[in-house]
Amino acid sequence: MKNIFVTGCSGYIGSHTCVELLENGYNVIGLDNFSNSKPVVLDKIFKITGKRIKFYEGNMLDKDILNKIFSENTIDAVIDFAAFKSVGDSTKKPIEYYINNVSSVLTLLDVMKEYNVKNLIFSSSATVYGESKIMPITEECKIGNTTNPYGTSKLYVEGILQDLYTSDNSWNICIFRYFNPVGAHKSSLIGEDPTGIPANLMPFISKVAIGENDCLNVFGNDYDTEDGTGVRDYIHIMDLAKAHINGLKKLENDKNGMHIYNLGTGKGVSVLEMINTFEKVNNVKINYKITERRPGDIAVCYADTTKAFKELNWKAIYNLEDMCRDAYNYVTLNK
């Protein structure tokens, strides 16, 4: 299993995972339409690894370009990152999110089936758990009580994949439920660089730190948490990227199956704790103000990662200080 097709290859998670794949001897075929990324990322991946992605520009909704990719390459496995990912934006644009995040996967699966490529890692999200009554969240916790269209789109795809495997158990599927990836590659060549106003906490903090934004909005301080702000499980992007190497090895060893894993650190961090740590580690001041809660947000969400450790031999090694330092180094060197 050496030839890996990566959708969303120039995005935040996709680019860091491509670096890990290339450095671990895999050949990468990539697809992206740059809806939330930039072409220069491909050159930066080459600068880090000395290896090129075989790249195709296009949309995963376009079956013709998928047919072209699968006909021109021998593909052993697919890692699917291609999706819109803003919780807040999804509440305003549900139709766009369902088309882009669900219909595109159906198109991909149809082509994979046609070319008999049945190894897939799908990037899902902890949002499928909704407001879980159990903390930390295990993979056995109830899913389905989603609070926004982004989470629901991931939930729908998970259901589609479960149905697919039930109908044909020669498929080999690994679902990764990401918690909150942050930080950047140690080279500071790639990192989180969203188009427009950042939807996630860390890139917004970073832009305030370098003066691109005046103030950070903290969405609510009346949650049932220690300091009133939302608590999330933040994971360093390189820890997350490395998990995909372990996932591919799992698929190669097991040959077929349906595997689901939480990817996080197992530790909850509040918004104010993140701000304070960022200030301390990087010796900067972050201006912020408390505003109203954001639609679709929940109070607390952090992972139990025991299953990933036992079955994938994977666990997060970077801490919150590493995440804040690497994120800041990236924005200061790339502003």
Coordinates of C-alpha atoms in Angstrom, one line a residue:
M1 CA 0.0 0.0 0.0
K2 CA 2.2 2.8 -1.3
N3 CA 0.2 5.0 -3.6
I4 CA -2.2 7.2 -1.7
F5 CA -4.8 9.5 -3.2
V6 CA -5.4 12.5 -0.9
T7 CA -8.4 14.8 -1.4
G8 CA -8.0 18.3 0.0
C9 CA -4.3 17.8 -0.2
S10 CA -3.3 21.5 0.1
G11 CA -5.6 22.2 3.0
Y12 CA -4.5 22.6 6.7
I13 CA -4.8 18.9 7.7
G14 CA -4.2 17.6 4.2
S15 CA -0.9 19.4 3.7
H16 CA 0.6 18.2 7.0
T17 CA -0.5 14.7 6.3
C18 CA 1.0 14.8 2.8
V19 CA 4.4 15.7 4.4
E20 CA 4.1 12.7 6.7
L21 CA 3.2 10.4 3.9
L22 CA 6.0 11.6 1.7
E23 CA 8.6 11.4 4.5
N24 CA 7.4 7.8 5.2
G25 CA 8.0 6.6 1.7
Y26 CA 4.4 6.9 0.3
N27 CA 3.6 8.2 -3.2
V28 CA 0.9 10.9 -3.0
I29 CA -1.6 11.8 -5.7
G30 CA -3.5 14.9 -4.7
L31 CA -6.7 16.8 -5.5
D32 CA -7.7 20.2 -4.4
N33 CA -9.7 23.2 -5.7
F34 CA -8.1 25.7 -3.4
S35 CA -11.4 26.8 -2.0
N36 CA -9.8 27.3 1.4
S37 CA -6.1 26.9 0.6
K38 CA -3.4 28.2 -1.7
P39 CA -1.3 26.7 -4.5
V40 CA 1.9 27.8 -2.9
V41 CA 1.4 25.1 -0.3
L42 CA 2.4 22.5 -2.8
D43 CA 5.8 24.1 -3.3
K44 CA 6.2 24.3 0.4
I45 CA 5.5 20.6 0.8
F46 CA 8.2 20.0 -1.8
K47 CA 10.6 22.3 0.1
I48 CA 10.1 20.3 3.3
T49 CA 10.2 16.8 1.8
G50 CA 12.2 17.1 -1.4
K51 CA 9.3 15.2 -3.1
R52 CA 6.5 16.3 -5.3
I53 CA 2.8 15.4 -5.0
K54 CA 1.3 14.3 -8.3
F55 CA -1.3 17.1 -8.3
Y56 CA -4.7 17.5 -10.0
E57 CA -6.7 20.7 -9.6
G58 CA -10.4 20.2 -9.4
N59 CA -13.5 19.5 -7.3
M60 CA -14.4 16.1 -5.9
L61 CA -18.0 16.6 -7.0
D62 CA -16.6 16.3 -10.6
K63 CA -16.8 12.7 -11.5
D64 CA -14.8 13.2 -14.7
I65 CA -11.7 14.4 -12.9
L66 CA -11.9 11.5 -10.4
N67 CA -12.2 9.1 -13.3
K68 CA -9.1 10.7 -14.8
I69 CA -7.1 10.4 -11.6
F70 CA -8.1 6.7 -11.0
S71 CA -7.5 5.8 -14.7
E72 CA -4.0 7.4 -14.8
N73 CA -2.8 6.1 -11.4
T74 CA -2.6 2.9 -9.5
I75 CA -4.2 3.9 -6.2
D76 CA -3.9 1.7 -3.1
A77 CA -5.8 3.8 -0.6
V78 CA -7.7 7.1 -0.3
I79 CA -7.5 9.7 2.5
D80 CA -10.5 12.1 2.2
F81 CA -10.0 15.5 3.7
A82 CA -12.1 17.5 1.2
A83 CA -14.8 19.4 3.1
F84 CA -16.0 22.7 4.3
K85 CA -15.3 22.9 8.0
S86 CA -16.7 26.0 9.7
V87 CA -19.4 25.3 12.4
G88 CA -20.7 28.9 12.3
D89 CA -20.6 29.2 8.5
S90 CA -22.5 25.9 8.2
T91 CA -25.5 27.3 10.1
K92 CA -25.8 30.0 7.5
K93 CA -25.1 27.8 4.4
P94 CA -26.5 24.3 5.1
I95 CA -27.3 23.5 1.5
E96 CA -23.7 24.3 0.4
Y97 CA -22.3 22.2 3.2
Y98 CA -24.4 19.1 2.4
I99 CA -23.6 19.3 -1.3
N100 CA -19.9 19.8 -0.7
N101 CA -19.4 17.5 2.3
V102 CA -21.9 14.7 1.5
S103 CA -22.6 14.6 -2.3
S104 CA -18.8 14.7 -3.0
V105 CA -18.1 11.7 -0.9
L106 CA -20.8 9.7 -2.8
T107 CA -19.1 10.7 -6.0
L108 CA -15.8 9.5 -4.7
L109 CA -17.1 6.2 -3.4
D110 CA -18.8 5.5 -6.7
V111 CA -15.5 5.9 -8.5
M112 CA -13.6 4.0 -5.9
K113 CA -16.0 1.1 -6.3
E114 CA -15.7 1.2 -10.1
Y115 CA -11.9 0.9 -9.9
N116 CA -12.0 -1.6 -7.0
V117 CA -10.2 0.7 -4.6
K118 CA -11.7 -0.2 -1.2
N119 CA -9.2 1.2 1.4
L120 CA -10.4 4.5 2.8
I121 CA -9.5 6.9 5.7
F122 CA -12.3 9.4 6.2
S123 CA -11.8 12.6 8.1
S124 CA -14.8 12.9 10.4
S125 CA -15.2 15.1 13.5
A126 CA -16.0 15.1 17.1
T127 CA -19.1 17.2 16.2
V128 CA -20.9 14.0 15.4
Y129 CA -21.3 13.4 19.2
G130 CA -23.3 16.6 19.6
E131 CA -23.6 17.5 23.3
S132 CA -22.4 14.3 24.8
K133 CA -23.5 13.6 28.4
I134 CA -20.3 11.5 28.9
M135 CA -16.8 13.0 29.3
P136 CA -14.3 12.1 28.1
I137 CA -16.0 10.9 24.9
T138 CA -15.4 7.3 23.8
E139 CA -16.1 5.9 20.4
E140 CA -19.0 4.0 21.9
C141 CA -20.8 7.3 23.0
K142 CA -24.0 8.1 21.3
I143 CA -23.8 10.0 18.0
G144 CA -26.5 11.9 16.2
N145 CA -27.4 14.8 18.4
T146 CA -25.5 17.2 16.2
T147 CA -26.0 20.9 16.7
N148 CA -24.9 22.3 13.3
P149 CA -25.0 21.3 9.6
Y150 CA -21.2 20.8 9.5
G151 CA -21.5 18.1 12.2
T152 CA -24.5 16.6 10.6
S153 CA -22.8 16.4 7.2
K154 CA -20.0 14.3 8.9
L155 CA -22.7 12.2 10.6
Y156 CA -24.4 11.5 7.3
V157 CA -21.2 10.4 5.7
E158 CA -20.4 8.1 8.6
G159 CA -23.8 6.5 8.1
I160 CA -23.2 6.1 4.4
L161 CA -19.9 4.4 5.1
Q162 CA -21.5 2.1 7.6
D163 CA -24.2 1.1 5.1
L164 CA -21.5 0.6 2.4
Y165 CA -19.5 -1.8 4.7
T166 CA -22.6 -3.6 5.7
S167 CA -23.5 -4.2 2.0
D168 CA -20.0 -5.3 1.1
N169 CA -17.5 -6.1 3.9
S170 CA -14.6 -6.3 1.5
W171 CA -14.3 -2.6 2.1
N172 CA -11.6 -1.5 4.5
I173 CA -12.6 1.8 6.2
C174 CA -11.1 3.9 8.9
I175 CA -13.1 6.8 10.3
F176 CA -11.1 9.4 12.3
R177 CA -13.1 11.7 14.5
Y178 CA -10.9 14.7 14.9
F179 CA -11.1 16.9 17.9
N180 CA -9.5 20.4 17.4
P181 CA -6.2 20.4 15.4
V182 CA -3.9 23.4 15.9
G183 CA -0.3 24.4 15.5
A184 CA 2.0 24.1 12.5
H185 CA 4.9 22.1 11.0
K186 CA 8.2 22.8 12.8
S187 CA 9.6 24.4 9.6
S188 CA 6.9 27.1 9.8
L189 CA 6.5 26.7 6.0
I190 CA 3.0 25.3 6.3
G191 CA 0.3 25.9 8.9
E192 CA -3.3 27.0 9.3
D193 CA -3.9 29.8 6.8
P194 CA -7.6 30.1 6.2
T195 CA -9.1 32.2 3.4
G196 CA -10.9 35.2 4.8
I197 CA -11.9 35.6 8.5
P198 CA -10.7 32.6 10.5
A199 CA -13.5 30.4 11.9
N200 CA -11.3 28.5 14.4
L201 CA -9.8 29.8 17.6
M202 CA -6.0 29.4 17.1
P203 CA -5.7 31.2 13.7
F204 CA -7.8 34.1 15.0
I205 CA -5.6 34.4 18.1
S206 CA -2.5 34.3 15.9
K207 CA -3.8 37.1 13.6
V208 CA -4.5 39.2 16.7
A209 CA -1.0 38.6 17.9
I210 CA 0.6 39.9 14.7
G211 CA -1.8 42.8 14.4
E212 CA -3.9 41.6 11.4
N213 CA -7.0 41.6 13.6
D214 CA -7.6 44.1 16.4
C215 CA -9.5 41.9 18.8
L216 CA -10.5 38.3 19.4
N217 CA -14.2 37.6 20.0
V218 CA -14.8 35.0 22.7
F219 CA -18.2 33.5 22.0
G220 CA -19.8 33.3 25.4
N221 CA -18.5 33.2 29.0
D222 CA -21.6 31.7 30.6
Y223 CA -21.1 28.0 29.8
D224 CA -21.1 25.5 32.6
T225 CA -17.3 25.3 32.7
E226 CA -14.6 26.4 35.1
D227 CA -14.1 29.9 33.6
G228 CA -17.4 30.0 31.6
T229 CA -15.8 29.7 28.2
G230 CA -16.0 26.7 25.9
V231 CA -13.7 23.7 26.5
R232 CA -12.2 21.7 23.6
D233 CA -9.6 19.1 23.1
Y234 CA -6.8 20.7 21.1
I235 CA -4.4 18.4 19.3
H236 CA -1.1 19.4 17.5
I237 CA -1.5 19.1 13.7
M238 CA 1.6 16.9 13.5
D239 CA 0.2 14.4 16.0
L240 CA -2.9 14.3 13.9
A241 CA -1.0 13.9 10.6
K242 CA 1.1 11.0 12.1
A243 CA -2.1 9.2 13.0
H244 CA -2.9 8.7 9.3
I245 CA 0.3 6.7 8.9
N246 CA -0.8 4.4 11.7
G247 CA -4.2 4.3 10.1
L248 CA -2.8 3.1 6.8
K249 CA -0.8 0.4 8.5
K250 CA -4.0 -0.7 10.2
L251 CA -5.8 -1.0 6.9
E252 CA -2.9 -2.9 5.4
N253 CA -2.7 -5.3 8.3
D254 CA -6.5 -5.9 8.6
K255 CA -7.4 -6.1 4.9
N256 CA -11.1 -5.4 5.6
G257 CA -13.2 -3.9 8.4
M258 CA -14.8 -0.8 9.8
H259 CA -12.7 1.1 12.3
I260 CA -13.5 4.3 14.2
Y261 CA -11.1 6.3 16.3
N262 CA -11.1 9.5 18.3
L263 CA -8.0 11.6 17.7
G264 CA -7.3 14.1 20.5
T265 CA -5.1 14.5 23.5
G266 CA -7.8 13.5 26.1
K267 CA -7.5 16.9 27.8
G268 CA -10.0 19.7 27.7
V269 CA -8.7 23.3 27.4
S270 CA -10.9 26.4 27.7
V271 CA -10.8 29.4 25.4
L272 CA -9.3 31.6 28.1
E273 CA -6.7 29.0 29.0
M274 CA -5.7 28.9 25.4
I275 CA -5.4 32.7 25.3
N276 CA -3.4 32.8 28.5
T277 CA -1.0 30.0 27.4
F278 CA -0.5 31.7 24.0
E279 CA 0.4 35.0 25.7
K280 CA 2.8 33.3 28.1
V281 CA 4.6 31.1 25.6
N282 CA 5.0 33.8 23.0
N283 CA 5.3 36.9 25.2
V284 CA 2.5 38.7 23.4
K285 CA -0.8 40.4 24.4
I286 CA -4.0 39.1 23.0
N287 CA -6.9 41.7 23.0
Y288 CA -10.2 39.9 23.4
K289 CA -13.8 40.7 24.2
I290 CA -16.7 38.5 25.4
T291 CA -19.5 38.3 22.9
E292 CA -22.7 36.3 22.5
R293 CA -22.6 32.5 22.1
R294 CA -22.1 31.3 18.5
P295 CA -24.9 29.2 17.0
G296 CA -24.1 25.5 17.1
D297 CA -21.4 25.6 19.7
I298 CA -21.4 23.4 22.8
A299 CA -19.9 23.8 26.2
V300 CA -17.4 20.9 26.6
C301 CA -15.9 18.3 24.2
Y302 CA -12.8 16.2 24.8
A303 CA -11.7 12.7 23.9
D304 CA -11.0 9.4 25.4
T305 CA -8.1 8.2 23.1
T306 CA -7.6 4.8 24.7
K307 CA -8.8 2.9 21.6
A308 CA -6.4 4.7 19.2
F309 CA -3.5 3.9 21.5
K310 CA -4.4 0.2 21.9
E311 CA -5.3 -0.5 18.2
L312 CA -3.1 2.0 16.3
N313 CA -0.3 2.4 18.7
W314 CA -0.8 6.1 18.5
K315 CA -1.0 8.9 21.0
A316 CA -0.5 12.7 21.0
I317 CA 3.0 13.8 22.2
Y318 CA 2.9 17.6 21.8
N319 CA 1.5 19.8 24.6
L320 CA -0.5 23.0 24.6
E321 CA 2.7 25.1 24.8
D322 CA 4.1 23.4 21.7
M323 CA 0.8 24.1 19.8
C324 CA 0.8 27.8 20.7
R325 CA 4.5 28.3 19.9
D326 CA 4.3 26.6 16.5
A327 CA 1.2 28.4 15.6
Y328 CA 2.8 31.8 16.4
N329 CA 6.1 31.0 14.7
Y330 CA 4.1 30.1 11.5
V331 CA 2.2 33.4 11.4
T332 CA 5.2 35.6 12.2
L333 CA 7.3 34.0 9.4
N334 CA 4.4 34.1 6.9
K335 CA 2.6 37.4 7.5

